[in-house]
PDB file of C-alpha atoms in Angstrom:
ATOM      1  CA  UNK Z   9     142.825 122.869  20.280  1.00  0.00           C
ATOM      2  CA  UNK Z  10     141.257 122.674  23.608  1.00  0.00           C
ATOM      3  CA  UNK Z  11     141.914 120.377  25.917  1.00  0.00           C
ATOM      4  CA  UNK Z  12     138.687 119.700  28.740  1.00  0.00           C
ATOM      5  CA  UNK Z  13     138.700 118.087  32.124  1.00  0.00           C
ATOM      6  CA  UNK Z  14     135.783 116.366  33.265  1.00  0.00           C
ATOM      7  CA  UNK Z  15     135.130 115.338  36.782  1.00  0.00           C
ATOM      8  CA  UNK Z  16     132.645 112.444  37.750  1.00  0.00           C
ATOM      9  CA  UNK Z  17     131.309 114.504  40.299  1.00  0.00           C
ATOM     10  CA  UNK Z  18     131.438 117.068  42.431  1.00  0.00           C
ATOM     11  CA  UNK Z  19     130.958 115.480  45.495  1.00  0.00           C
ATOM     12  CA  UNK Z  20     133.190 114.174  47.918  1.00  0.00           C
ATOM     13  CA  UNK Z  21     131.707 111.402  49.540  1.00  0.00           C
ATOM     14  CA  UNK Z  22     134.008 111.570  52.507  1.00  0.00           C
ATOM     15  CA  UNK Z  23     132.870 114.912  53.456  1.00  0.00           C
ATOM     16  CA  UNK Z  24     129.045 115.606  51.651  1.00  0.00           C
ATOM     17  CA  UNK Z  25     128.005 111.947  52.770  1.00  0.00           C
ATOM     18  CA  UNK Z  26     127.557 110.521  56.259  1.00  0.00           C
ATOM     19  CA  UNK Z  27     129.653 106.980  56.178  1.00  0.00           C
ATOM     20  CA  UNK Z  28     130.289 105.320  59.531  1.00  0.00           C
ATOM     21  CA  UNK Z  29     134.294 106.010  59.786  1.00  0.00           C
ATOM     22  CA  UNK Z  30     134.507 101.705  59.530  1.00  0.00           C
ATOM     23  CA  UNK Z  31     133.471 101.983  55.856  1.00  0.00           C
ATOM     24  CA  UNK Z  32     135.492 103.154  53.263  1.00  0.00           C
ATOM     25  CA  UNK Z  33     133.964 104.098  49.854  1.00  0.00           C
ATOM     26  CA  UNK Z  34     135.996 102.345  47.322  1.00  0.00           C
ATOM     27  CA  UNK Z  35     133.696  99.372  47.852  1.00  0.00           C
ATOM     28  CA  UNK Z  36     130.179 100.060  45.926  1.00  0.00           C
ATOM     29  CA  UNK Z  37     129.173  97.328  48.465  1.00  0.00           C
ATOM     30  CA  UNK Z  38     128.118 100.570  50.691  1.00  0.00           C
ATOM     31  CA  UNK Z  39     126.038 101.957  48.257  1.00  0.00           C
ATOM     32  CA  UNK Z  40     123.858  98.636  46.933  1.00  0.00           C
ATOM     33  CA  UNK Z  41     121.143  97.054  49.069  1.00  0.00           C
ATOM     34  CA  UNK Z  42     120.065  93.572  48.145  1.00  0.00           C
ATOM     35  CA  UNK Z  43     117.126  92.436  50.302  1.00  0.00           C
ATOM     36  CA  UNK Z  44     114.512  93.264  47.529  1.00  0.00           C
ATOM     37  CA  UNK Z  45     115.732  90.271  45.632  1.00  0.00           C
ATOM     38  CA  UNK Z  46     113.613  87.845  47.698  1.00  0.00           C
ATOM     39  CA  UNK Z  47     110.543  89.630  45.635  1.00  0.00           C
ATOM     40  CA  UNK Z  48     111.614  88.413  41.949  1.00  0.00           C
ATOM     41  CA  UNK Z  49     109.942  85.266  41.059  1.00  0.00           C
ATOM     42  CA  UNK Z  50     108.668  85.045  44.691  1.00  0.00           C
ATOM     43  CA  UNK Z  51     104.424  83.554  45.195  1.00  0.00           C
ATOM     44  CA  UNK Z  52     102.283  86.330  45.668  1.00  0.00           C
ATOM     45  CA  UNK Z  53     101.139  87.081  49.018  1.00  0.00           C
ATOM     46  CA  UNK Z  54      98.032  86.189  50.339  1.00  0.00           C
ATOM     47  CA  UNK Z  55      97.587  89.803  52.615  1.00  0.00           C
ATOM     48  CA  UNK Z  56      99.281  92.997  52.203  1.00  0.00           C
ATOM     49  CA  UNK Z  57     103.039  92.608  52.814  1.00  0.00           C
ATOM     50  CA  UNK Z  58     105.399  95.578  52.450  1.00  0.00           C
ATOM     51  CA  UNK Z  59     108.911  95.900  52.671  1.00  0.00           C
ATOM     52  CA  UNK Z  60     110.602  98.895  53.248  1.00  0.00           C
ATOM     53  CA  UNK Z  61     114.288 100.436  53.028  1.00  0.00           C
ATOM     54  CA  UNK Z  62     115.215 103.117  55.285  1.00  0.00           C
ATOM     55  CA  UNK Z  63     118.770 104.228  56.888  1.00  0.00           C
ATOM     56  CA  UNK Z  64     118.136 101.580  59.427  1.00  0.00           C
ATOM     57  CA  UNK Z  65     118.137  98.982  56.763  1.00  0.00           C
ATOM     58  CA  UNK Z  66     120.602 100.239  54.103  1.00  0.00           C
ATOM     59  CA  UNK Z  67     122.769 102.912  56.284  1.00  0.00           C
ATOM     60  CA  UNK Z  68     123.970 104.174  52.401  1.00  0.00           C
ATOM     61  CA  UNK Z  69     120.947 106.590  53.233  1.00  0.00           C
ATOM     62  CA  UNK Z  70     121.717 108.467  55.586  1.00  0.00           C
ATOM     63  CA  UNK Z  71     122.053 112.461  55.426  1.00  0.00           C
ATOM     64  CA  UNK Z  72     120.538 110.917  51.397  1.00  0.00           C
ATOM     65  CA  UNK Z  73     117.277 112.355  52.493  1.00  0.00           C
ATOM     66  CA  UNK Z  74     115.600 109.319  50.497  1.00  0.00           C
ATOM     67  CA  UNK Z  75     114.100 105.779  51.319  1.00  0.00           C
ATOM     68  CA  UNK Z  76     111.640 103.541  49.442  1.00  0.00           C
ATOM     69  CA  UNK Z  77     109.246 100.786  50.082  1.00  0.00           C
ATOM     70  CA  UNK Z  78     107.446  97.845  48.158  1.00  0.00           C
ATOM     71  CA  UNK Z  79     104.057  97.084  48.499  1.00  0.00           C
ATOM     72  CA  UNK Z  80     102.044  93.876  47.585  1.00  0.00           C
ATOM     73  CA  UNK Z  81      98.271  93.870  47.472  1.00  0.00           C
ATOM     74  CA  UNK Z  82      96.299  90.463  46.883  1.00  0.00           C
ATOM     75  CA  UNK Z  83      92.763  91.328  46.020  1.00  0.00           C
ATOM     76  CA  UNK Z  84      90.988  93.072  48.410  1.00  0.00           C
ATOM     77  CA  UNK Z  85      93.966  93.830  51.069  1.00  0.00           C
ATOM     78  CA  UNK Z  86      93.887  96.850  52.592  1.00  0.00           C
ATOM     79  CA  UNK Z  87      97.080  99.070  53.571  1.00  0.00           C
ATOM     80  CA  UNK Z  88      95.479 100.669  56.884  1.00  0.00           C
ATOM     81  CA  UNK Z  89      95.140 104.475  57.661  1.00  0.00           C
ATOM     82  CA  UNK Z  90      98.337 106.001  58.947  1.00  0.00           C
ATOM     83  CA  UNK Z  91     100.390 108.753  58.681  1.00  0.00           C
ATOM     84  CA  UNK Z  92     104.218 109.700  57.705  1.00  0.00           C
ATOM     85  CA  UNK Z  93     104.671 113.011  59.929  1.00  0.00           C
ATOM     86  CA  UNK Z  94     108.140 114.351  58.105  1.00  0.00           C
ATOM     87  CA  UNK Z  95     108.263 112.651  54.658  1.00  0.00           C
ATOM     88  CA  UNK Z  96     105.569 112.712  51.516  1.00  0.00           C
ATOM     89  CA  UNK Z  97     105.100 109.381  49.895  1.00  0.00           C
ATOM     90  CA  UNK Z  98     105.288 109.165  46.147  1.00  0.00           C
ATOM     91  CA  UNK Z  99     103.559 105.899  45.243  1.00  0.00           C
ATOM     92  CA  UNK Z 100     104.163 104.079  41.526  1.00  0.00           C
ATOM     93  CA  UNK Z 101     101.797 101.482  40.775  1.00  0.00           C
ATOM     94  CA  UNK Z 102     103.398  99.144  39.176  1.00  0.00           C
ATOM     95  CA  UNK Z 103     100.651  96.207  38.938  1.00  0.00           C
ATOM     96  CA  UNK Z 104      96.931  96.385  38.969  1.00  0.00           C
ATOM     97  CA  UNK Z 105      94.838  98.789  40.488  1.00  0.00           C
ATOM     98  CA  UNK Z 106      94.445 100.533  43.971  1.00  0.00           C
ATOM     99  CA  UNK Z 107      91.853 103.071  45.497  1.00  0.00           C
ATOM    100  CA  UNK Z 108      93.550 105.627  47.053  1.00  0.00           C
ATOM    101  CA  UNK Z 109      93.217 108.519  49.699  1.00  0.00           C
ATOM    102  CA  UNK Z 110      94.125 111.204  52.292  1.00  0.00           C
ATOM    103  CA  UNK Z 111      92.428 113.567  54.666  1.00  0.00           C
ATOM    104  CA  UNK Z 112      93.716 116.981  54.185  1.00  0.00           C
ATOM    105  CA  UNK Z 113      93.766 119.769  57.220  1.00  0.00           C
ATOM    106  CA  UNK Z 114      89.889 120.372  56.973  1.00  0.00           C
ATOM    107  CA  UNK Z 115      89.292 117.097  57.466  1.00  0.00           C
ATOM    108  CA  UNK Z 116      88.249 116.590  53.714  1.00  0.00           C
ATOM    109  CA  UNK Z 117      89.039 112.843  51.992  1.00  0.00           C
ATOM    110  CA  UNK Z 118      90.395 112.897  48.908  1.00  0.00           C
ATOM    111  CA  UNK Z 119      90.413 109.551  47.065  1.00  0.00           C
ATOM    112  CA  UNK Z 120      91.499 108.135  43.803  1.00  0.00           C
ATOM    113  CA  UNK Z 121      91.077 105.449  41.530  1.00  0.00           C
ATOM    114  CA  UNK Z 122      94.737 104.236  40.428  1.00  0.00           C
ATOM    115  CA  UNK Z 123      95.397 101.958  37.152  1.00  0.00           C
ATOM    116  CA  UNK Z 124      98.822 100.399  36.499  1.00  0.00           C
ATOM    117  CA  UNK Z 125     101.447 103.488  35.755  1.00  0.00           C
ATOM    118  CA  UNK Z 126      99.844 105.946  37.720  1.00  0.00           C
ATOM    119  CA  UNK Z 127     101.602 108.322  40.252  1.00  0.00           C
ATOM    120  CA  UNK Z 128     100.119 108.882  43.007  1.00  0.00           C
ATOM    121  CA  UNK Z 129     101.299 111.604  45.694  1.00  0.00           C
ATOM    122  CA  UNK Z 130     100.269 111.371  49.591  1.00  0.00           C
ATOM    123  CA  UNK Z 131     101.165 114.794  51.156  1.00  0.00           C
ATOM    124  CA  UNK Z 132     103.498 115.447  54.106  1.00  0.00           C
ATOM    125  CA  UNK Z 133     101.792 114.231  57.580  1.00  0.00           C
ATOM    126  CA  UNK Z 134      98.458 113.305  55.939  1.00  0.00           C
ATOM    127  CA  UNK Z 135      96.624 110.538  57.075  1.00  0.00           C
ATOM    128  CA  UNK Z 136      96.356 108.217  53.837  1.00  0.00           C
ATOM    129  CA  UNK Z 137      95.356 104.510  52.909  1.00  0.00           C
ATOM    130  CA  UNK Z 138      95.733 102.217  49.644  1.00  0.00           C
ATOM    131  CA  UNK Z 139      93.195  99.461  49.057  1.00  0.00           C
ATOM    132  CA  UNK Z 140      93.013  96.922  46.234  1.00  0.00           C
ATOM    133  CA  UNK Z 141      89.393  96.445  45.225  1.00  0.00           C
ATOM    134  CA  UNK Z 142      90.629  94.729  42.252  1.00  0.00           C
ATOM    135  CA  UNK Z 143      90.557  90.940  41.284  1.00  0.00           C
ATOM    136  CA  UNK Z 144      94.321  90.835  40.535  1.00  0.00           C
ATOM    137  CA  UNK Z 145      97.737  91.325  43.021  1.00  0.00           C
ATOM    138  CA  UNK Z 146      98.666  94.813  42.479  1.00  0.00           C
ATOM    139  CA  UNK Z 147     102.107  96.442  43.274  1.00  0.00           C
ATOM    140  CA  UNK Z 148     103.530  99.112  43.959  1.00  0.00           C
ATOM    141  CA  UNK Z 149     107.133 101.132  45.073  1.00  0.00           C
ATOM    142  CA  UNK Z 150     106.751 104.214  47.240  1.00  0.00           C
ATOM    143  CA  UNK Z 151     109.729 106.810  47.282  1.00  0.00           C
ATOM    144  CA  UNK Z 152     109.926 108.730  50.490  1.00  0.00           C
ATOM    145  CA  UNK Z 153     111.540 112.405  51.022  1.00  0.00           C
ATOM    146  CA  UNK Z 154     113.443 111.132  54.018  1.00  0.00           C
ATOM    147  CA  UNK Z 155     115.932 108.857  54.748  1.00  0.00           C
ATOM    148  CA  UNK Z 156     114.019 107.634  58.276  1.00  0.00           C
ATOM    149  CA  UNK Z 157     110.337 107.262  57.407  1.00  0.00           C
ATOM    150  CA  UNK Z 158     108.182 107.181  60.726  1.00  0.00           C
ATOM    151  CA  UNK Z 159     104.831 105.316  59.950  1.00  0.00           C
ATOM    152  CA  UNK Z 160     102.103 106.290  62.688  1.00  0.00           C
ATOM    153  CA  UNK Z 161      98.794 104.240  62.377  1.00  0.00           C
ATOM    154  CA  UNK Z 162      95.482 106.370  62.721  1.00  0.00           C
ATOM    155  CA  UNK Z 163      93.474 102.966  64.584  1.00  0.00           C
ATOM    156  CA  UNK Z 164      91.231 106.196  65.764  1.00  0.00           C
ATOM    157  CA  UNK Z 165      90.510 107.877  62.497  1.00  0.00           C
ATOM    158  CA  UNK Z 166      86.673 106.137  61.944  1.00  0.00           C
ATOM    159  CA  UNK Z 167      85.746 107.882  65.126  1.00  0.00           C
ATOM    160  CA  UNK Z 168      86.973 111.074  64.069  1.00  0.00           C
ATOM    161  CA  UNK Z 169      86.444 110.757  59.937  1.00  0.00           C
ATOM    162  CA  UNK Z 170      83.058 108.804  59.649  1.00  0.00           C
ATOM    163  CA  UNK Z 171      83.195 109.480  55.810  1.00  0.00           C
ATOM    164  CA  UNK Z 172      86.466 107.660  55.536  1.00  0.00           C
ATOM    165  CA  UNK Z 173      85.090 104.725  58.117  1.00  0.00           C
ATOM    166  CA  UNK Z 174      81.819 104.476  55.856  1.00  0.00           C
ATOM    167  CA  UNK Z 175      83.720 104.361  52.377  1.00  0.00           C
ATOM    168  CA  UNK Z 176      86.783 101.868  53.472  1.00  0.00           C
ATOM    169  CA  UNK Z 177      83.370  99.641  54.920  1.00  0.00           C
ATOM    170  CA  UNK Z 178      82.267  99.807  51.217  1.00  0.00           C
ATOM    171  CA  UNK Z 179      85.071  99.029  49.509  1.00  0.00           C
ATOM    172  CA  UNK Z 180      85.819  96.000  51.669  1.00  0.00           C
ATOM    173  CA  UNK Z 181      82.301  94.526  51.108  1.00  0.00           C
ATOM    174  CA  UNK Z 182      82.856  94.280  47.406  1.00  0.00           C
TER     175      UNK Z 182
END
């Protein structure tokens, strides 16, 4: 007979995790973040709302090297150009549909037409964009590769990208 020992893990959170020294780990308090509960059963918005979760807001994260966000699109609500200089964004739609896009290093946009279940992933430090052109809310969750997200808005990126000025014109005219 053989006997095995199996070990939960490998990890020892006091030393492969960064906890502020006032919080000890036997309390899976830490490690759950609650503020996304307002969302279940909550109205729809009536203009693009998002709610992120970064080490700032859930300090569980930190040295994680993950964060997330939730976004809410009422028809026709644009999430504006910007940028996310250390961290790609992998966005799940969860609810209706989005157009999508990002300008690569040669100034080339690359869009995409996303339906309910669709991945959808916006390089690290591209400028990118989500718009709902759709009748319905849609929704989404966006994973992040970093456990402090910058956002950087592009306000300039029409002057610089007219191709990206002319088609976010179009799709807001619809």
């Amino acid at each position: 007979m053989v006997a095995q020992v199996i070990h939960g893990s490998e990890i020892d959170l006091k030393l492969d995790c960064v906890i502020p020294p006032n919080i000890t780990t036997d309390d899976a308090n830490f490690f759950t973040h609650t503020a996304f509960r307002v969302l279940i059963g909550a109205d729809p918005p009536t203009a693009f709302e998002f709610m992120k979760v970064s080490e700032a807001e859930f300090p569980a994260l930190n040295g994680q090297g993950v964060s997330y966000a939730v976004l809410q699109f009422p028809s026709g609500s644009l999430n504006p150009s910007h940028r996310h200089p250390h961290s790609a964004e992998l966005l799940f739609l969860l609810i209706g549909s989005l157009k999508v896009g990002f300008v690569d290093a040669n100034d080339v946009l690359h869009t995409q037409t996303l339906q309910a279940g669709d991945l959808f992933i916006f390089p690290v430090g591209v400028v990118h964009y989500q718009y709902n052109y759709g009748r319905d809310l849609a929704f989404a969750i966006s994973a992040f590769g970093s456990a402090n997200v910058r956002t950087i808005p592009t306000p300039g990126l029409s002057k610089r990208l007219p191709s990206l000025a002319r088609l976010m014109h179009q799709m807001l005219r619809r």
